[in-house]
Structure formats: structure tokens, C-alpha cells
PDB file of C-alpha atoms in Angstrom:
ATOM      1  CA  UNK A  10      43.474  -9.058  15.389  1.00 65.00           C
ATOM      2  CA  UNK A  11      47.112 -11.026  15.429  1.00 80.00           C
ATOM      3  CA  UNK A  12      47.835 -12.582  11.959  1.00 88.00           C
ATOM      4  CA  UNK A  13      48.030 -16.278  12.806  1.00 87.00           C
ATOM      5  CA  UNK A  14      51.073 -17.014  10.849  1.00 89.00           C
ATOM      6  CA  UNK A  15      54.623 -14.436  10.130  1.00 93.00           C
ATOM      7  CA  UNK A  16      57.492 -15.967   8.685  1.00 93.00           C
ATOM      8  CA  UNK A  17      59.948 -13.818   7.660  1.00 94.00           C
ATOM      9  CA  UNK A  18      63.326 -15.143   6.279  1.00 93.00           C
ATOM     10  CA  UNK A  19      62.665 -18.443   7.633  1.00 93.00           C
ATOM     11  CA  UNK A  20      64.382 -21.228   6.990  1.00 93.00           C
ATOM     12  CA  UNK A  21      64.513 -25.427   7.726  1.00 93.00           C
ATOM     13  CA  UNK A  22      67.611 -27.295   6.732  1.00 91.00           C
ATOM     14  CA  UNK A  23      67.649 -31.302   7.236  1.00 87.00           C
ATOM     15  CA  UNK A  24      70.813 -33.137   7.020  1.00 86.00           C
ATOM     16  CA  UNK A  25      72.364 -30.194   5.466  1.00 86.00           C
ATOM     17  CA  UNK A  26      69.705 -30.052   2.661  1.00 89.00           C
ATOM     18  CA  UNK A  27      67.251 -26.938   3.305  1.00 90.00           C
ATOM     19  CA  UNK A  28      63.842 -27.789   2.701  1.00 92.00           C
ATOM     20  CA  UNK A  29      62.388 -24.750   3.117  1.00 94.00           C
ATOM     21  CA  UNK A  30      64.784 -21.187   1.809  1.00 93.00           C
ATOM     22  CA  UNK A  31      63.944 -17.937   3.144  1.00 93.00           C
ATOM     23  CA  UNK A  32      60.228 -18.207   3.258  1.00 94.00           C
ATOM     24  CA  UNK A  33      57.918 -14.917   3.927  1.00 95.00           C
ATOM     25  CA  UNK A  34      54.497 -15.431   4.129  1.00 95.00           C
ATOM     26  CA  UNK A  35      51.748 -14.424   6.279  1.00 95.00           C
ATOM     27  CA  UNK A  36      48.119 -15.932   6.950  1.00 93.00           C
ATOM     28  CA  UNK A  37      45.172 -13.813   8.647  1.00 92.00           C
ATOM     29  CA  UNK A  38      43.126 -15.522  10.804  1.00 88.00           C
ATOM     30  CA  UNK A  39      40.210 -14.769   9.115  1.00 91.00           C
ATOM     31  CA  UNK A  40      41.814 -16.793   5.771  1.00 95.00           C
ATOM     32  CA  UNK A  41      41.372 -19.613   4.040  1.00 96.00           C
ATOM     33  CA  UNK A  42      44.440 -20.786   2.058  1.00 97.00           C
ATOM     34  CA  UNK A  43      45.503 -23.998   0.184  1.00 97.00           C
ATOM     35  CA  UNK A  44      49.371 -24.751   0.038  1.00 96.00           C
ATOM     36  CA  UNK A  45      50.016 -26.759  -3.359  1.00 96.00           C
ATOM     37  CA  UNK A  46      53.145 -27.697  -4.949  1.00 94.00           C
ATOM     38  CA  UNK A  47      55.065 -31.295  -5.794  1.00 92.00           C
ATOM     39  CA  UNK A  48      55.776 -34.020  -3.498  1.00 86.00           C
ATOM     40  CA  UNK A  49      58.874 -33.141  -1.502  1.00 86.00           C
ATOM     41  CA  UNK A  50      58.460 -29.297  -2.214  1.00 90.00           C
ATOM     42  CA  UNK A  51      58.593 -28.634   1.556  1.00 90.00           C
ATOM     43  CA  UNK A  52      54.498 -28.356   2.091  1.00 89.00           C
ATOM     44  CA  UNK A  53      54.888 -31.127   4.838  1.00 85.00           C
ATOM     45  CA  UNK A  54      57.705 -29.483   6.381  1.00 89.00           C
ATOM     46  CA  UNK A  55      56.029 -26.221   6.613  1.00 87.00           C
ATOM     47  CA  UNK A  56      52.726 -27.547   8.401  1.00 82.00           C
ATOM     48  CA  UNK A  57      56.028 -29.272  10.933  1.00 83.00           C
ATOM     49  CA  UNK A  58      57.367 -26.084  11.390  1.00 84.00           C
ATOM     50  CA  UNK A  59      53.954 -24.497  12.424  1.00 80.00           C
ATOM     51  CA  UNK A  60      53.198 -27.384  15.066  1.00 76.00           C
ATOM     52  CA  UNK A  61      56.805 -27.135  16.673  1.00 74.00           C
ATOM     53  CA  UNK A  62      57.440 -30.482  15.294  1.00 79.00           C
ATOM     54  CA  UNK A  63      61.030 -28.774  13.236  1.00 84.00           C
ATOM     55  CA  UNK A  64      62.358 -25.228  13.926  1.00 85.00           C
ATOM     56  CA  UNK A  65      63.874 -22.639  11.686  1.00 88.00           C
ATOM     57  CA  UNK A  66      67.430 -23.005  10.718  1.00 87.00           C
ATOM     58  CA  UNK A  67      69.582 -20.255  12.656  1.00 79.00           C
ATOM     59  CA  UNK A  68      70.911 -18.873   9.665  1.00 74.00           C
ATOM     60  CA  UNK A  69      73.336 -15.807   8.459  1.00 68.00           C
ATOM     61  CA  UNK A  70      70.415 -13.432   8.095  1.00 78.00           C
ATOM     62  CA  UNK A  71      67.904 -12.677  10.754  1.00 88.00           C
ATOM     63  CA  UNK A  72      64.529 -14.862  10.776  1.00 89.00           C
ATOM     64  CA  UNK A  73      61.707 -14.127  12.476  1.00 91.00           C
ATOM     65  CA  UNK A  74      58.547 -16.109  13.271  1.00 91.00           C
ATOM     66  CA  UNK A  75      55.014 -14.971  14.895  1.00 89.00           C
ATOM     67  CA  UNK A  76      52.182 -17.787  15.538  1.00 87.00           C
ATOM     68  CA  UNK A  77      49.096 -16.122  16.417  1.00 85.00           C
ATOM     69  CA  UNK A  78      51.225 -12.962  17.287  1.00 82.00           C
ATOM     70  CA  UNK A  79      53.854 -14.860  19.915  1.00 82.00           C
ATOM     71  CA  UNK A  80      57.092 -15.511  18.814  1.00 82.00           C
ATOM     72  CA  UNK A  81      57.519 -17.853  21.928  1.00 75.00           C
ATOM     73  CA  UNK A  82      54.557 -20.706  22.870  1.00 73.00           C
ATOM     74  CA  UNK A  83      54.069 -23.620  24.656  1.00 71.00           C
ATOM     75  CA  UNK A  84      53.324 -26.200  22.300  1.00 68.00           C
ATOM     76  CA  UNK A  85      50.642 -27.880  23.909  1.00 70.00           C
ATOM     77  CA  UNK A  86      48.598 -24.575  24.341  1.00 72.00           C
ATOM     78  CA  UNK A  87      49.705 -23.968  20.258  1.00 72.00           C
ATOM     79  CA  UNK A  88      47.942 -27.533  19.622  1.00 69.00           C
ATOM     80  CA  UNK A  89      44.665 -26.880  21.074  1.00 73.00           C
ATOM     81  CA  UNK A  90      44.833 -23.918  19.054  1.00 81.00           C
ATOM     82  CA  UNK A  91      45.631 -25.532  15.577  1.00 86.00           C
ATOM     83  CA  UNK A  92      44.467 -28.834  14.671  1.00 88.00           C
ATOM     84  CA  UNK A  93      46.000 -30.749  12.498  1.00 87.00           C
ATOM     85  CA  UNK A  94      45.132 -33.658  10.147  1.00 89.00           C
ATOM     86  CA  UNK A  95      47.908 -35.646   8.769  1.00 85.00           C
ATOM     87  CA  UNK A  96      48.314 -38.731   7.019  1.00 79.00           C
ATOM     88  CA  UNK A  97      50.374 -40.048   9.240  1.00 79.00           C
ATOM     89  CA  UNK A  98      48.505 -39.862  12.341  1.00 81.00           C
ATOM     90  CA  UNK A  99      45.922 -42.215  11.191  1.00 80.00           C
ATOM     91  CA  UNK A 100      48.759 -44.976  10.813  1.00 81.00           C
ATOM     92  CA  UNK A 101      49.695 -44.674  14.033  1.00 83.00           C
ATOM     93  CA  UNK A 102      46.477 -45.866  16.212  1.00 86.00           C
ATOM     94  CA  UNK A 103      46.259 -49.219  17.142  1.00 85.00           C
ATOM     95  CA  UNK A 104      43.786 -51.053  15.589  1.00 87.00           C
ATOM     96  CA  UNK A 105      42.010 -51.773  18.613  1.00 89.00           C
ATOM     97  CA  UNK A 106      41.704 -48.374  19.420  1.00 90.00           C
ATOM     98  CA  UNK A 107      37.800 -46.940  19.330  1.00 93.00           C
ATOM     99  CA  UNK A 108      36.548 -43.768  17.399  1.00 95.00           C
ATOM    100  CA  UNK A 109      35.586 -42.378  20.908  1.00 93.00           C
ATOM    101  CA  UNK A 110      39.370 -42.600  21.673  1.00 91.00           C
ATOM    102  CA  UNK A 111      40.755 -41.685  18.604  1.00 93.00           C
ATOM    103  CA  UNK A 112      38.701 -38.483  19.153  1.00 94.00           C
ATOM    104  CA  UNK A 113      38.728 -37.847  22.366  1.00 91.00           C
ATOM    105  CA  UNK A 114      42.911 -38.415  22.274  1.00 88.00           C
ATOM    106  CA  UNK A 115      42.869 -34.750  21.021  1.00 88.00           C
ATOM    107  CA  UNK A 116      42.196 -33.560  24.157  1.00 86.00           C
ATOM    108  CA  UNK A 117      45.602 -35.186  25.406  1.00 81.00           C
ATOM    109  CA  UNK A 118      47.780 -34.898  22.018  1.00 75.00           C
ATOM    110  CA  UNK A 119      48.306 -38.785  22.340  1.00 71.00           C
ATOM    111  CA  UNK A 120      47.410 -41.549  20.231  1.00 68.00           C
ATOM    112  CA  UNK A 121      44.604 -42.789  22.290  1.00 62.00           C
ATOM    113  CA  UNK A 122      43.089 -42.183  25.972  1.00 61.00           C
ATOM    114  CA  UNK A 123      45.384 -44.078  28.314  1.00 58.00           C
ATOM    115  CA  UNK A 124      44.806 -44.867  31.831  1.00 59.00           C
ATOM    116  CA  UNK A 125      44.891 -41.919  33.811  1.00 65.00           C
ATOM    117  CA  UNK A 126      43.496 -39.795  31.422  1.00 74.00           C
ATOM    118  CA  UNK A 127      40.409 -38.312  32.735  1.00 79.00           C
ATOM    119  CA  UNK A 128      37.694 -37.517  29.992  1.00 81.00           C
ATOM    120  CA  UNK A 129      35.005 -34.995  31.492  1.00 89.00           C
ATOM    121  CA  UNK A 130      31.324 -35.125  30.833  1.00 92.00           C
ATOM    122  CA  UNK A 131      32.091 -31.713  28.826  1.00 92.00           C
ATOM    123  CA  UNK A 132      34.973 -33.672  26.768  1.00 93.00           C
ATOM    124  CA  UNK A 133      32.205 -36.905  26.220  1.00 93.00           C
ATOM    125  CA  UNK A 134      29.931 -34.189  25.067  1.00 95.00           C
ATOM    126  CA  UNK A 135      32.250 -32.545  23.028  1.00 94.00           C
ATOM    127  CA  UNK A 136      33.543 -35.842  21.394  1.00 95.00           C
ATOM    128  CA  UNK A 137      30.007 -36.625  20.573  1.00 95.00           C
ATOM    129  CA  UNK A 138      29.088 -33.360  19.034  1.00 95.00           C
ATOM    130  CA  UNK A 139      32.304 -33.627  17.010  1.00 95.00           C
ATOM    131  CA  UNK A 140      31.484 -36.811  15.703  1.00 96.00           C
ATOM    132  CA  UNK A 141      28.057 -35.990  14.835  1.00 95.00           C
ATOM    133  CA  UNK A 142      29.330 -33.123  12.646  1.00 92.00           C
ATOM    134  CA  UNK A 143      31.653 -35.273  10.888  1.00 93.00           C
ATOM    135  CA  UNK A 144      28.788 -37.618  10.871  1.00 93.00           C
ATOM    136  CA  UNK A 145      29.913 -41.272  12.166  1.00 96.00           C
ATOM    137  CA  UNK A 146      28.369 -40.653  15.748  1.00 95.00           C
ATOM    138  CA  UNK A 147      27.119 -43.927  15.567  1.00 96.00           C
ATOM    139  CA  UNK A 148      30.497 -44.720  15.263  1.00 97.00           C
ATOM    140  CA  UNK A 149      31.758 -44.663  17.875  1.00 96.00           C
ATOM    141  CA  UNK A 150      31.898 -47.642  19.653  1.00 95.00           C
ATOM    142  CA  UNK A 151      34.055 -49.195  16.305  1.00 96.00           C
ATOM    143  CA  UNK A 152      37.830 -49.776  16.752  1.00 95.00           C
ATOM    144  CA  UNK A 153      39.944 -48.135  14.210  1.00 93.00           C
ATOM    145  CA  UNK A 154      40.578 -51.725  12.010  1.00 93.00           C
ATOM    146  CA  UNK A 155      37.129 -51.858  10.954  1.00 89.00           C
ATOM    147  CA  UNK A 156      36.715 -48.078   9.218  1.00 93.00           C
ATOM    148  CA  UNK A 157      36.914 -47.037   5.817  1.00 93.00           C
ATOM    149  CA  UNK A 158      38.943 -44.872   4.915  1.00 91.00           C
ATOM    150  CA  UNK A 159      36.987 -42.202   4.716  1.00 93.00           C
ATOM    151  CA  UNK A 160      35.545 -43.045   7.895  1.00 95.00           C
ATOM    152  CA  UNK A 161      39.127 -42.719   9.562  1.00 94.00           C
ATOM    153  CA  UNK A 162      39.288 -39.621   7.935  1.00 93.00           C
ATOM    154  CA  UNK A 163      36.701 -38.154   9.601  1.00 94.00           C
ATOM    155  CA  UNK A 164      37.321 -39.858  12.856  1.00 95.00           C
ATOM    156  CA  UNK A 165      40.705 -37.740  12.903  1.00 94.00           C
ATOM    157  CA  UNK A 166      38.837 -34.131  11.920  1.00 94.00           C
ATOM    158  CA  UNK A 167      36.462 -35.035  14.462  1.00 95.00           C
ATOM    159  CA  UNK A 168      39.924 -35.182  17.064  1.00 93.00           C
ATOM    160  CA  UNK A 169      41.462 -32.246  15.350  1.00 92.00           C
ATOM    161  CA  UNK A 170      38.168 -30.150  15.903  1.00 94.00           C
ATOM    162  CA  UNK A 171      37.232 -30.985  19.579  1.00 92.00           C
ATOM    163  CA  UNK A 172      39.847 -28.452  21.030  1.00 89.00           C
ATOM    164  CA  UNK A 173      37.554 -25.704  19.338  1.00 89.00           C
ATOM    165  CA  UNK A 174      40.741 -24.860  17.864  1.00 89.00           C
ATOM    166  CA  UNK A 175      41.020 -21.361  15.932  1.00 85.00           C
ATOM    167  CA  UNK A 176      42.131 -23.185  12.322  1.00 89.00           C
ATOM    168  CA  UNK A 177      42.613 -26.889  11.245  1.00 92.00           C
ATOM    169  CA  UNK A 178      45.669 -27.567   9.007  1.00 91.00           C
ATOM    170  CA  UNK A 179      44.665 -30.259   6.294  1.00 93.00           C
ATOM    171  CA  UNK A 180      47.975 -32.236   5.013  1.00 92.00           C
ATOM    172  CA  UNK A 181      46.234 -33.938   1.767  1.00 92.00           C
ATOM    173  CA  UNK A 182      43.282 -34.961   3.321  1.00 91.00           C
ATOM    174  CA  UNK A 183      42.147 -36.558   0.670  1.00 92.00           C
ATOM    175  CA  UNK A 184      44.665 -38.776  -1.142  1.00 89.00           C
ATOM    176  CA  UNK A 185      43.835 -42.039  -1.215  1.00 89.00           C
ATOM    177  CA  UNK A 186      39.401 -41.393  -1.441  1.00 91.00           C
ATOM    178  CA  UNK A 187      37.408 -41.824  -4.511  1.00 91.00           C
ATOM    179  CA  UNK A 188      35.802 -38.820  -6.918  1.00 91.00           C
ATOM    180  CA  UNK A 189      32.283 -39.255  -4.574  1.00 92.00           C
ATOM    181  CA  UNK A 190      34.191 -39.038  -1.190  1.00 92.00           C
ATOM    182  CA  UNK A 191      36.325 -36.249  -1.954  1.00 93.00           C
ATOM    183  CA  UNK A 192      33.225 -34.446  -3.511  1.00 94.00           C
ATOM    184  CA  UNK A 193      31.552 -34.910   0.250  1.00 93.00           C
ATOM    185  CA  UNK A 194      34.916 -33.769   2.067  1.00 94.00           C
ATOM    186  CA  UNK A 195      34.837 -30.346   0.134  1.00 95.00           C
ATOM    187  CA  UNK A 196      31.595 -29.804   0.957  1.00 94.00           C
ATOM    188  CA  UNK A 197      32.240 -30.847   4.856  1.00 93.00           C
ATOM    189  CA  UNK A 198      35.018 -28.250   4.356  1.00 94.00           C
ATOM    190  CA  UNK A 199      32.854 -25.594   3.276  1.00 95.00           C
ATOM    191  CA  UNK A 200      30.663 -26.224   5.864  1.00 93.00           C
ATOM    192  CA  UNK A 201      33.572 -25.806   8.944  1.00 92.00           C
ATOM    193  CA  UNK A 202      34.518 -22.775   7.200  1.00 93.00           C
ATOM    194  CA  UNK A 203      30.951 -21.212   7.583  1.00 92.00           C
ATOM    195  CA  UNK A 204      30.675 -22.215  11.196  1.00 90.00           C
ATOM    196  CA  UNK A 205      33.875 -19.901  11.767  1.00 90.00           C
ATOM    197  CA  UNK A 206      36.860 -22.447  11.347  1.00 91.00           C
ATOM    198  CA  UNK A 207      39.913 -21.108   9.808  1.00 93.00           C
ATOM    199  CA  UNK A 208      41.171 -23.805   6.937  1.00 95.00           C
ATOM    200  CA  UNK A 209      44.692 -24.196   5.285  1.00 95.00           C
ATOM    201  CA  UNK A 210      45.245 -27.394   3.239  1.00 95.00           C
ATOM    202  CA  UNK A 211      47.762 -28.705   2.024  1.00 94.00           C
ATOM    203  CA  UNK A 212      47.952 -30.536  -1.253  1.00 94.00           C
ATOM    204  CA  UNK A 213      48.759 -30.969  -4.713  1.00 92.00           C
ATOM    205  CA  UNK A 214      45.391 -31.758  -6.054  1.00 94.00           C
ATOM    206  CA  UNK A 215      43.927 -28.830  -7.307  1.00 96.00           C
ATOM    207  CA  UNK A 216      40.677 -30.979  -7.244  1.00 95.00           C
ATOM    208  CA  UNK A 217      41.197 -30.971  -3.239  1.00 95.00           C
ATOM    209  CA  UNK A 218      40.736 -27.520  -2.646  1.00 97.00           C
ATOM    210  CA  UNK A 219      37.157 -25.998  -1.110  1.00 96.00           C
ATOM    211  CA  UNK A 220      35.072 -23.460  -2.655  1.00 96.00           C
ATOM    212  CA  UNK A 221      35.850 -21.701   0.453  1.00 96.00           C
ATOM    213  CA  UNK A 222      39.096 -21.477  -0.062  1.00 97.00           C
ATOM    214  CA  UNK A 223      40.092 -18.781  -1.804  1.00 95.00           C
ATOM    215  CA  UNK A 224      43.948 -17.524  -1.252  1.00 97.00           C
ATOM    216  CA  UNK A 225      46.401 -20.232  -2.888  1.00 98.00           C
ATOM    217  CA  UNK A 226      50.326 -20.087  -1.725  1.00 97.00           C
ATOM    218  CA  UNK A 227      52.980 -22.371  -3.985  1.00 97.00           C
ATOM    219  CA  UNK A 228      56.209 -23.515  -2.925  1.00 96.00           C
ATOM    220  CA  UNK A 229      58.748 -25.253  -5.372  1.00 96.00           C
ATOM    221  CA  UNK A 230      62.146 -26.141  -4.325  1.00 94.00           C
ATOM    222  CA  UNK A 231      61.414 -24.669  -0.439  1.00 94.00           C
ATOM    223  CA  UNK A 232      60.322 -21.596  -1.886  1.00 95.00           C
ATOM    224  CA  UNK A 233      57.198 -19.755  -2.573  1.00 96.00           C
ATOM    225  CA  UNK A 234      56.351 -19.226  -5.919  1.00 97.00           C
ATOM    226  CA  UNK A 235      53.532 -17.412  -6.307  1.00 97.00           C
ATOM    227  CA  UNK A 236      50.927 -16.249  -3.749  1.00 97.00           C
ATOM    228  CA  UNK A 237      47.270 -14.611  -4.627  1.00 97.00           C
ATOM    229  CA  UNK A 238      43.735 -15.220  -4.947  1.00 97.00           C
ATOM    230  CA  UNK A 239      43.146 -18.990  -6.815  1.00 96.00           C
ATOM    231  CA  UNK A 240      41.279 -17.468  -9.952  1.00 95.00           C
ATOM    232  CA  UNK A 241      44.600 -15.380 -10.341  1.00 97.00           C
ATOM    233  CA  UNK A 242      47.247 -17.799  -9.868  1.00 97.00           C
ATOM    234  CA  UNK A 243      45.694 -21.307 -10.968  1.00 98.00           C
ATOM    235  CA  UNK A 244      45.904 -20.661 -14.576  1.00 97.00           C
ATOM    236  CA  UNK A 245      47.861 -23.106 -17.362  1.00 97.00           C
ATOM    237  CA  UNK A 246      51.390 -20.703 -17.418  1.00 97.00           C
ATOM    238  CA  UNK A 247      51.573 -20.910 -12.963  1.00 97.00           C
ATOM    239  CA  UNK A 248      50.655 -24.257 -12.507  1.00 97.00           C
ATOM    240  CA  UNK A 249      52.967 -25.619 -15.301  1.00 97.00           C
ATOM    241  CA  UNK A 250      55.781 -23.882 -13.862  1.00 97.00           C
ATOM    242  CA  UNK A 251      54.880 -24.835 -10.722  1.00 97.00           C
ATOM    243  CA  UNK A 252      54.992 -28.538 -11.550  1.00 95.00           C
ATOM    244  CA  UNK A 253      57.245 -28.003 -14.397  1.00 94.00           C
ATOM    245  CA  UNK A 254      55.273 -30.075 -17.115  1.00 94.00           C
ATOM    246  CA  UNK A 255      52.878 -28.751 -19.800  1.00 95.00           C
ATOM    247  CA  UNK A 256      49.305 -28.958 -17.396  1.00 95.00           C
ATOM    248  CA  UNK A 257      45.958 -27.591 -18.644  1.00 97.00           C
ATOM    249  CA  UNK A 258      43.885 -26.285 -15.851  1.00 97.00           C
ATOM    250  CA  UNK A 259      40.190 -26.560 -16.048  1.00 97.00           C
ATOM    251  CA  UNK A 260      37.169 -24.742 -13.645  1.00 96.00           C
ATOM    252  CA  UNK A 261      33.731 -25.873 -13.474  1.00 95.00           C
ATOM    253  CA  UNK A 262      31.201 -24.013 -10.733  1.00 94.00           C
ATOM    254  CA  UNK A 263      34.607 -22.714  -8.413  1.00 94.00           C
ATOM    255  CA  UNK A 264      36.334 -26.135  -8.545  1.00 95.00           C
ATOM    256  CA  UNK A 265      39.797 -26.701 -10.422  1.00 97.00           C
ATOM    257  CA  UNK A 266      41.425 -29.561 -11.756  1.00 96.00           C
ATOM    258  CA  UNK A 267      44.663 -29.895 -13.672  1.00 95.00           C
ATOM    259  CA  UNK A 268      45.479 -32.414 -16.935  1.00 92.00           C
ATOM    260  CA  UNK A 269      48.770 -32.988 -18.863  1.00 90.00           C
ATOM    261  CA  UNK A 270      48.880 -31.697 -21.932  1.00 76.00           C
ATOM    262  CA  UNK A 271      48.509 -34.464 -24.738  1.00 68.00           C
ATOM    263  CA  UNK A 272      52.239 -35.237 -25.189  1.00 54.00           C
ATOM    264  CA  UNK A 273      53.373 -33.290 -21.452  1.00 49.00           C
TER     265      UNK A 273
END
């Protein structure tokens, strides 16, 4: 079986600033990885890279870059294959725009079904199995202005997921929901992961990341800065070099969470 991500030597420079600097890393298809680091570490611009949204910088050195195994795609075949949830995407429906079309745009890579756009009875039935996973089936018939936003949340997993993709990228799918919710979104998680979906999330809560996820990759300043299995790496000395501040890192049944140090 292909790995579904090689990068070797790859690099992404914007406006003459590189945001990402000579990244190696490879993901198995059969992994489950969390990406953590700061805000403007280059986490966002990685999960761009992988969707075709920004390509690698044509540097000095040789790069090279495999997605499941090709080093050439077409990126609307690479979408059905990876789903992604981003925080962006769920600012850009219109508000009149129903959960059946937010979900069933996925099927198109748009922001909504448009005229033209023929949805099958297999894409309805799809679109409705996908929502009752995510669990707001009787949703939808609601435009996007009146959903939580957890609801919207799950509206857009439910669109990532109805391609029967081969892994969902999470780009802090949680910021912005309460202890309770994010509680029920790792569980949710742990649940795709079971069914067979392939999971990497991107964060930099600690608190975000799945029981089922078990590999944790760090990137600081574009790079990666440590790579390995999340009891090995997410310890007090990593993660407070990582962030560069004095953080305590705490575990309680297989989650983590991170505090400053009293005077950090």
C-alpha cells in the first residue's frame, strides 16, 4: 500500500517569506496523526499544499512530493479522495444556503448545489446517511444562518465525508466550541476512525486531539520539530520548546492538555 503523503525537501515560500523549509515527512494511510504547533507555524499552509491550493517552492535542492503514491494528480480526483474541514469554508456559504446543500456541495467542490448540478438518488442517499452519522439529519431542511456552531461543524464533516474519501484533514475543528462540544467531537472522531477513515488534524490544542490519534508531527518556524508517538513527544521539555513558554502538560484516560507554568 502507497503512503498517502512524501514530502521530501519541500518547500512553500510566500512573498519571499518561506512558510514551510525543507519539510520531510511521510503519513501511511493506515495513520492517524495530529499536526500541532503555534499560530502561523505553517500547519495551515501544509494542509494548502496537500489540497493543491499552494505548491512547493522550486528551490536550489531537489524536492520531491508523492500524494497517495502520484507525484502528478488531478485535483478534483485528489479532493474526493481527501476531505477537508477548514474554518474557512464554513464562512463562505451563504446564509440561505440549506444543510442538504452545504453537504451535498462536496460532491461538486463548490459552495453550494447550483443550477445544473445534478444530485443522484445515490448522492441524496449518501447526503442523508452522512448527515445521520454526524447526527443533524433532521437538519436538513435548515439554511446555514440558523445553526450553531457546532451544528455547522458537523454540517461541513458531513460534506467532507460524502466522497467516501480515503482520510479527512481537520484544520482546528474545534476552536471556537465549548469543553461539552469538543468532548462529543473527539468521540465522533474516534468513531470515523473505527469505521476505517484515515484522520490528520490540525491544531494547537492538545485538548483537540482523539484517542485515536496516536502519531503527533510539530512544526515551528516551517519546520518539523519533532515527530513520534504522542505519549513520547507530548511531554513538558517538547511542548515548551515547541511553543517556547514554560507549559505543563497533563494526561487523564489518553487525553492531553497543556497549562502555563505559574509565572510562564
Amino acid at each position: 500500500m502507497e503512503n498517502a503523503l512524501e514530502l521530501s525537501n519541500v518547500s512553500v515560500v510566500r512573498d519571499g517569506v518561506r512558510i514551510l523549509d525543507g519539510i520531510n515527512l511521510t503519513i501511511g494511510q493506515d495513520e492517524n496523526v495530529a499536526i500541532i504547533g503555534l499560530n502561523g507555524s505553517g500547519k495551515t499552509t501544509l494542509l494548502k499544499l496537500l489540497r493543491g491550493d499552494v505548491y512547493p517552492y522550486d528551490d536550489s535542492e531537489p524536492y520531491s512530493m508523492r500524494i497517495f503514491g502520484e507525484r502528478h494528480w488531478n485535483i478534483f480526483d485528489l479532493r474526493t479522495r481527501m476531505g477537508v474541514v477548514s474554518m474557512d469554508l464554513q464562512d463562505m456559504f451563504s446564509g440561505a444556503t440549506t444543510v442538504r446543500e452545504v453537504i451535498g456541495s462536496g460532491f461538486f467542490g463548490s459552495l453550494d448545489v447550483f443550477r445544473g448540478m445534478t444530485v443522484t438518488a445515490e448522492m441524496e442517499e449518501l447526503i442523508r446517511y452522512r448527515a445521520g452519522e454526524m447526527g443533524i439529519d433532521d437538519l436538513l431542511g435548515r439554511t446555514t444562518d440558523g445553526l450553531s456552531l457546532g451544528q455547522m461543524r458537523r454540517a461541513l464533516i458531513a460534506r467532507a465525508l460524502v466522497t467516501n474519501p480515503r482520510m479527512l484533514i481537520l484544520d482546528e475543528p474545534m476552536t471556537g466550541l465549548d469543553i461539552v462540544m469538543k468532548s462529543k467531537f473527539r468521540r465522533m472522531f474516534d468513531i470515523l476512525t473505527r469505521s476505517g477513515v484515515r484522520i490528520v488534524m490540525i491544531t494547537h490544542d492538545l485538548s483537540d486531539i482523539p484517542l485515536s490519534v496516536d502519531r503527533v508531527v510539530m512544526i515551528k518556524d516551517g519546520r518539523i520539530y519533532g515527530d513520534g508517538r504522542k505519549e513520547d513527544v507530548l511531554n513538558d521539555r517538547t511542548v515548551s520548546g515547541l511553543f517556547g513558554a514554560d507549559v505543563k502538560v497533563e494526561e487523564t484516560k489518553g487525553i492531553y492538555r497543556m497549562y502555563l507554568e505559574r509565572g510562564g
